[in-house]
Structure formats: C-alpha cells, structure tokens
Amino acid sequence: MPTAPDSPEAAWQQLLRIRQSIDNIDAALVHLLAERFKFTQTVGELKAEFGLPASDPDREHRQIARLRELAVESNLDPEFAEKWFNFVVTEVIRHHIQAGAEGVERASGAEPDAE
Amino acid sequence: MPTAPDSPEAAWQQLLRIRQSIDNIDAALVHLLAERFKFTQTVGELKAEFGLPASDPDREHRQIARLRELAVESNLDPEFAEKWFNFVVTEVIRHHIQAGAEGVERASGAEPDAE
C-alpha cells in the first residue's frame, strides 16, 4: 500500500492504481481457469479411454480441506474459498456435459470430471 | 502434455501428475482471490473515507467485456468467464456486507464494492 491519501483527488488516483491491480489479478485468474479447464478435459478423456474410475469423493474432500487451509493462511474467508471451489467444479462439470451434448470433439463416453 | 499413455497404469500415473498441476493451479487461484479481496476492501474504505462514488456500472461492463476477450484468447468459454466473474463479484459484495454487519473493522459506512 502506498501512503494514505490526504485528499479526494489523491484517493481517486490511488483507487485507479488499485483497479489496475484488480484487472491484472482478474486476467491471471482467467488464464489459470483456462489452464485448469484444459487439465480437467484431459483427465476426462484419460478416464474414458482407460476405464479409470469416473469420480473420487475422497479426492474432492481433500481438495476442499486443503483449499480452506490455504485460504486461512492467505487471510481469505475459508467459506468463500469452499463456495468458490464448488462453483467452479459445478460449472466445469456442467460445461463438459454441454460440450459433449453439442458434439464437441472428446473421447466418446468421457465422464465429466472436475478433478 | 507428456506422450500418450499406452496402458491403464500409465494413464493412472499421468492422471496423478495432472492432479498435481490442478492442485497447484487451485492454490494459485486461492492466493490471487485473497489478494483481490484485500484490494476490494481497500477500495471500499477509500470510497467511504473520501466520498467517492460507490458504484461504477461502466467499469463493470468494461471488466466483463475484457474478461470475455481474455477467455477467448486463452480458449476458455467466455460465458463461463462471465458467470465466474459475476459469482466472485456477488460473493465479495455479500461478504463485505456480512463483515460490516458483524462489526469487523472497516471504515464506517463503507459501501460494499466488488470493483
């Protein structure tokens, strides 16, 4: 944080700088989500092609517990982190199902998988 | 991507490697969300302290348009990106309101703000 602003104009300038940081963070978030999505697609294809178990509830529980811990460490509300994770998982599964229904190229019978 | 696996065992090993990548990505996502949250808190405090406008609909439209473009560039469904952004904004606002109601330290009267 820069020094505290001492006027509305200085506050506005600080706000604009913070918005740039928020925009940079959001761009990074979108790119990471894109990369995550590529990985979950590959996992779905691997599972379908080699007959691996479609779901692994234990893994999901471990993922949530770990993300909650990471949230606490980084001063983020763990409830928010869990809700956010569940949103992403649900959306990714929904999207995989939709992509399959629309005939997008993927291994036939691949289970949607959030991983 | 490594070479395509030629057996269920090789596929399983590849899946485990991909899971590590997904876990790394998720950790990065949580840390970035934590940083984003810190910034939006500061913005809310600045706005309250200096009487800056609480909301800026134009900014939100620009943010969504930009994130959709970034999604297309990185091969992520832009609908997913927009839905994800709206989820984060809604949750952040909800969380700021809740934090205020619970008397967590923040500038008195600070508007919840997703920025």
Short mmCIF file of C-alpha atoms in Angstrom, two decimals:
data_model
loop_
_atom_site.label_atom_id
_atom_site.label_comp_id
_atom_site.label_asym_id
_atom_site.label_seq_id
_atom_site.Cartn_x
_atom_site.Cartn_y
_atom_site.Cartn_z
CA MET A 1 0.00 0.00 0.00
CA PRO A 2 1.27 3.48 -0.82
CA THR A 3 0.96 6.22 1.77
CA ALA A 4 -2.58 7.11 2.80
CA PRO A 5 -4.13 9.73 0.50
CA ASP A 6 -4.86 13.15 2.02
CA SER A 7 -7.47 14.41 -0.46
CA PRO A 8 -10.31 13.06 -2.60
CA GLU A 9 -8.14 13.59 -5.68
CA ALA A 10 -5.27 11.59 -4.17
CA ALA A 11 -7.77 8.93 -3.08
CA TRP A 12 -9.14 8.74 -6.61
CA GLN A 13 -5.63 8.30 -8.03
CA GLN A 14 -4.99 5.54 -5.55
CA LEU A 15 -8.28 3.88 -6.48
CA LEU A 16 -7.29 3.93 -10.16
CA ARG A 17 -3.99 2.27 -9.32
CA ILE A 18 -5.79 -0.40 -7.31
CA ARG A 19 -8.18 -1.01 -10.20
CA GLN A 20 -5.18 -1.74 -12.41
CA SER A 21 -4.04 -4.32 -9.88
CA ILE A 22 -7.51 -5.85 -9.73
CA ASP A 23 -7.58 -6.04 -13.53
CA ASN A 24 -4.18 -7.74 -13.55
CA ILE A 25 -5.34 -10.23 -10.95
CA ASP A 26 -8.53 -10.94 -12.90
CA ALA A 27 -6.55 -11.57 -16.08
CA ALA A 28 -4.32 -14.01 -14.20
CA LEU A 29 -7.39 -15.72 -12.73
CA VAL A 30 -8.98 -16.17 -16.16
CA HIS A 31 -5.78 -17.61 -17.61
CA LEU A 32 -5.40 -20.02 -14.72
CA LEU A 33 -9.02 -21.09 -15.06
CA ALA A 34 -8.40 -21.73 -18.76
CA GLU A 35 -5.41 -23.90 -17.88
CA ARG A 36 -7.37 -25.75 -15.21
CA PHE A 37 -10.13 -26.42 -17.70
CA LYS A 38 -7.67 -27.93 -20.18
CA PHE A 39 -6.41 -30.29 -17.48
CA THR A 40 -9.86 -31.43 -16.43
CA GLN A 41 -10.71 -32.12 -20.07
CA THR A 42 -7.62 -34.32 -20.39
CA VAL A 43 -8.50 -36.14 -17.18
CA GLY A 44 -11.99 -36.87 -18.51
CA GLU A 45 -10.53 -38.25 -21.72
CA LEU A 46 -7.98 -40.41 -19.88
CA LYS A 47 -10.64 -41.85 -17.61
CA ALA A 48 -12.89 -42.68 -20.55
CA GLU A 49 -10.14 -44.19 -22.69
CA PHE A 50 -8.61 -46.35 -19.98
CA GLY A 51 -11.68 -47.16 -17.91
CA LEU A 52 -10.41 -45.38 -14.81
CA PRO A 53 -12.94 -44.62 -12.02
CA ALA A 54 -15.00 -41.60 -13.01
CA SER A 55 -15.23 -39.98 -9.60
CA ASP A 56 -13.18 -39.90 -6.42
CA PRO A 57 -15.10 -38.39 -3.50
CA ASP A 58 -12.09 -38.69 -1.20
CA ARG A 59 -10.06 -36.51 -3.53
CA GLU A 60 -12.73 -33.82 -3.53
CA HIS A 61 -12.83 -33.79 0.27
CA ARG A 62 -9.05 -33.48 0.41
CA GLN A 63 -9.15 -30.67 -2.15
CA ILE A 64 -11.69 -28.68 -0.16
CA ALA A 65 -9.84 -29.19 3.14
CA ARG A 66 -6.59 -28.06 1.53
CA LEU A 67 -8.11 -25.00 -0.13
CA ARG A 68 -9.70 -23.98 3.16
CA GLU A 69 -6.29 -24.20 4.83
CA LEU A 70 -4.68 -22.16 2.07
CA ALA A 71 -7.47 -19.59 2.40
CA VAL A 72 -6.86 -19.21 6.14
CA GLU A 73 -3.12 -18.81 5.55
CA SER A 74 -3.73 -16.06 3.00
CA ASN A 75 -6.39 -14.31 5.06
CA LEU A 76 -9.28 -15.28 2.80
CA ASP A 77 -12.55 -16.48 4.34
CA PRO A 78 -12.41 -20.30 4.05
CA GLU A 79 -16.18 -20.39 3.49
CA PHE A 80 -15.70 -18.15 0.47
CA ALA A 81 -12.91 -20.40 -0.82
CA GLU A 82 -15.05 -23.53 -0.48
CA LYS A 83 -18.08 -21.90 -2.10
CA TRP A 84 -15.89 -20.65 -4.91
CA PHE A 85 -14.39 -24.12 -5.44
CA ASN A 86 -17.82 -25.74 -5.52
CA PHE A 87 -18.98 -23.15 -8.04
CA VAL A 88 -16.02 -23.88 -10.33
CA VAL A 89 -16.43 -27.65 -10.03
CA THR A 90 -20.16 -27.46 -10.77
CA GLU A 91 -19.65 -25.15 -13.72
CA VAL A 92 -16.84 -27.23 -15.16
CA ILE A 93 -18.95 -30.40 -14.96
CA ARG A 94 -21.93 -28.59 -16.50
CA HIS A 95 -19.73 -27.28 -19.25
CA HIS A 96 -18.22 -30.67 -20.02
CA ILE A 97 -21.72 -32.18 -20.23
CA GLN A 98 -22.85 -29.37 -22.52
CA ALA A 99 -19.76 -29.71 -24.72
CA GLY A 100 -20.44 -33.43 -25.02
CA ALA A 101 -24.08 -32.81 -25.94
CA GLU A 102 -23.04 -30.37 -28.63
CA GLY A 103 -20.73 -32.94 -30.18
CA VAL A 104 -17.51 -31.14 -29.40
CA GLU A 105 -14.56 -33.46 -30.00
CA ARG A 106 -13.82 -35.53 -26.97
CA ALA A 107 -13.40 -39.18 -26.10
CA SER A 108 -16.72 -40.92 -26.51
CA GLY A 109 -18.37 -41.60 -23.17
CA ALA A 110 -15.89 -39.49 -21.23
CA GLU A 111 -17.29 -38.72 -17.81
CA PRO A 112 -17.50 -35.06 -16.95
CA ASP A 113 -14.94 -34.51 -14.29
CA ALA A 114 -13.99 -31.56 -12.18
CA GLU A 115 -10.98 -33.31 -10.64
CA MET B 1 1.43 -32.92 -22.36
CA PRO B 2 3.66 -35.99 -22.00
CA THR B 3 3.38 -38.81 -24.52
CA ALA B 4 0.03 -40.59 -24.65
CA PRO B 5 -0.17 -43.44 -22.12
CA ASP B 6 -0.38 -46.98 -23.52
CA SER B 7 -1.85 -48.79 -20.51
CA PRO B 8 -4.29 -48.13 -17.67
CA GLU B 9 -1.35 -47.99 -15.26
CA ALA B 10 0.43 -45.36 -17.39
CA ALA B 11 -2.86 -43.47 -17.70
CA TRP B 12 -3.27 -43.52 -13.93
CA GLN B 13 0.24 -42.16 -13.44
CA GLN B 14 -0.49 -39.40 -15.93
CA LEU B 15 -3.73 -38.61 -14.12
CA LEU B 16 -1.86 -38.28 -10.83
CA ARG B 17 0.58 -35.85 -12.43
CA ILE B 18 -2.30 -33.81 -13.83
CA ARG B 19 -3.94 -33.73 -10.40
CA GLN B 20 -0.76 -32.19 -9.00
CA SER B 21 -1.00 -29.49 -11.65
CA ILE B 22 -4.66 -28.90 -10.87
CA ASP B 23 -3.79 -28.61 -7.17
CA ASN B 24 -1.04 -26.11 -7.97
CA ILE B 25 -3.42 -24.07 -10.10
CA ASP B 26 -6.08 -24.13 -7.37
CA ALA B 27 -3.57 -22.91 -4.79
CA ALA B 28 -2.58 -20.06 -7.09
CA LEU B 29 -6.26 -19.22 -7.66
CA VAL B 30 -6.97 -19.07 -3.92
CA HIS B 31 -3.97 -16.83 -3.29
CA LEU B 32 -4.97 -14.49 -6.10
CA LEU B 33 -8.53 -14.36 -4.81
CA ALA B 34 -7.17 -13.45 -1.37
CA GLU B 35 -5.15 -10.63 -2.90
CA ARG B 36 -8.14 -9.43 -4.93
CA PHE B 37 -10.23 -9.39 -1.80
CA LYS B 38 -7.69 -7.22 0.02
CA PHE B 39 -7.79 -4.72 -2.83
CA THR B 40 -11.57 -4.51 -2.93
CA GLN B 41 -11.61 -3.95 0.82
CA THR B 42 -9.21 -1.02 0.42
CA VAL B 43 -11.31 0.40 -2.40
CA GLY B 44 -14.41 0.27 -0.23
CA GLU B 45 -12.60 2.07 2.57
CA LEU B 46 -11.23 4.75 0.22
CA LYS B 47 -14.65 5.39 -1.24
CA ALA B 48 -16.21 5.72 2.19
CA GLU B 49 -13.49 7.93 3.61
CA PHE B 50 -13.30 10.32 0.67
CA GLY B 51 -16.89 10.26 -0.52
CA LEU B 52 -16.04 8.74 -3.90
CA PRO B 53 -18.91 7.28 -5.95
CA ALA B 54 -19.81 3.86 -4.56
CA SER B 55 -20.50 2.14 -7.86
CA ASP B 56 -19.38 2.49 -11.45
CA PRO B 57 -21.54 0.45 -13.86
CA ASP B 58 -19.38 1.43 -16.83
CA ARG B 59 -16.36 -0.09 -15.18
CA GLU B 60 -18.14 -3.38 -14.59
CA HIS B 61 -19.22 -3.55 -18.23
CA ARG B 62 -15.66 -2.92 -19.34
CA GLN B 63 -14.37 -5.55 -16.94
CA ILE B 64 -16.76 -8.19 -18.27
CA ALA B 65 -16.01 -7.34 -21.92
CA ARG B 66 -12.29 -7.56 -21.25
CA LEU B 67 -12.50 -10.84 -19.35
CA ARG B 68 -14.58 -12.36 -22.14
CA GLU B 69 -11.87 -11.35 -24.63
CA LEU B 70 -9.14 -12.81 -22.44
CA ALA B 71 -11.20 -16.01 -22.13
CA VAL B 72 -11.49 -16.36 -25.91
CA GLU B 73 -7.76 -15.78 -26.31
CA SER B 74 -6.97 -18.48 -23.77
CA ASN B 75 -9.54 -20.94 -25.14
CA LEU B 76 -11.90 -20.65 -22.18
CA ASP B 77 -15.65 -20.36 -22.79
CA PRO B 78 -16.42 -16.62 -22.43
CA GLU B 79 -19.82 -17.46 -20.92
CA PHE B 80 -18.03 -19.39 -18.21
CA ALA B 81 -15.66 -16.49 -17.60
CA GLU B 82 -18.52 -14.01 -17.28
CA LYS B 83 -20.54 -16.29 -15.00
CA TRP B 84 -17.45 -16.85 -12.86
CA PHE B 85 -16.77 -13.10 -12.63
CA ASN B 86 -20.36 -12.39 -11.60
CA PHE B 87 -20.14 -15.09 -8.95
CA VAL B 88 -16.99 -13.57 -7.48
CA VAL B 89 -18.40 -10.03 -7.55
CA THR B 90 -21.64 -11.13 -5.87
CA GLU B 91 -19.83 -13.14 -3.24
CA VAL B 92 -17.37 -10.36 -2.49
CA ILE B 93 -20.18 -7.84 -2.04
CA ARG B 94 -22.12 -10.30 0.13
CA HIS B 95 -19.04 -10.93 2.18
CA HIS B 96 -18.28 -7.23 2.66
CA ILE B 97 -21.86 -6.65 3.81
CA GLN B 98 -21.63 -9.57 6.23
CA ALA B 99 -18.27 -8.37 7.55
CA GLY B 100 -19.80 -4.95 8.14
CA ALA B 101 -22.79 -6.42 9.94
CA GLU B 102 -20.50 -8.41 12.17
CA GLY B 103 -18.63 -5.29 13.15
CA VAL B 104 -15.34 -6.25 11.57
CA GLU B 105 -13.02 -3.25 11.47
CA ARG B 106 -13.62 -1.17 8.38
CA ALA B 107 -14.38 2.44 7.54
CA SER B 108 -17.80 3.28 8.89
CA GLY B 109 -20.38 3.38 6.12
CA ALA B 110 -18.03 1.94 3.52
CA GLU B 111 -20.05 0.70 0.57
CA PRO B 112 -19.53 -2.91 -0.33
CA ASP B 113 -17.66 -2.88 -3.57
CA ALA B 114 -16.54 -5.56 -5.94
CA GLU B 115 -14.59 -3.20 -8.20
#
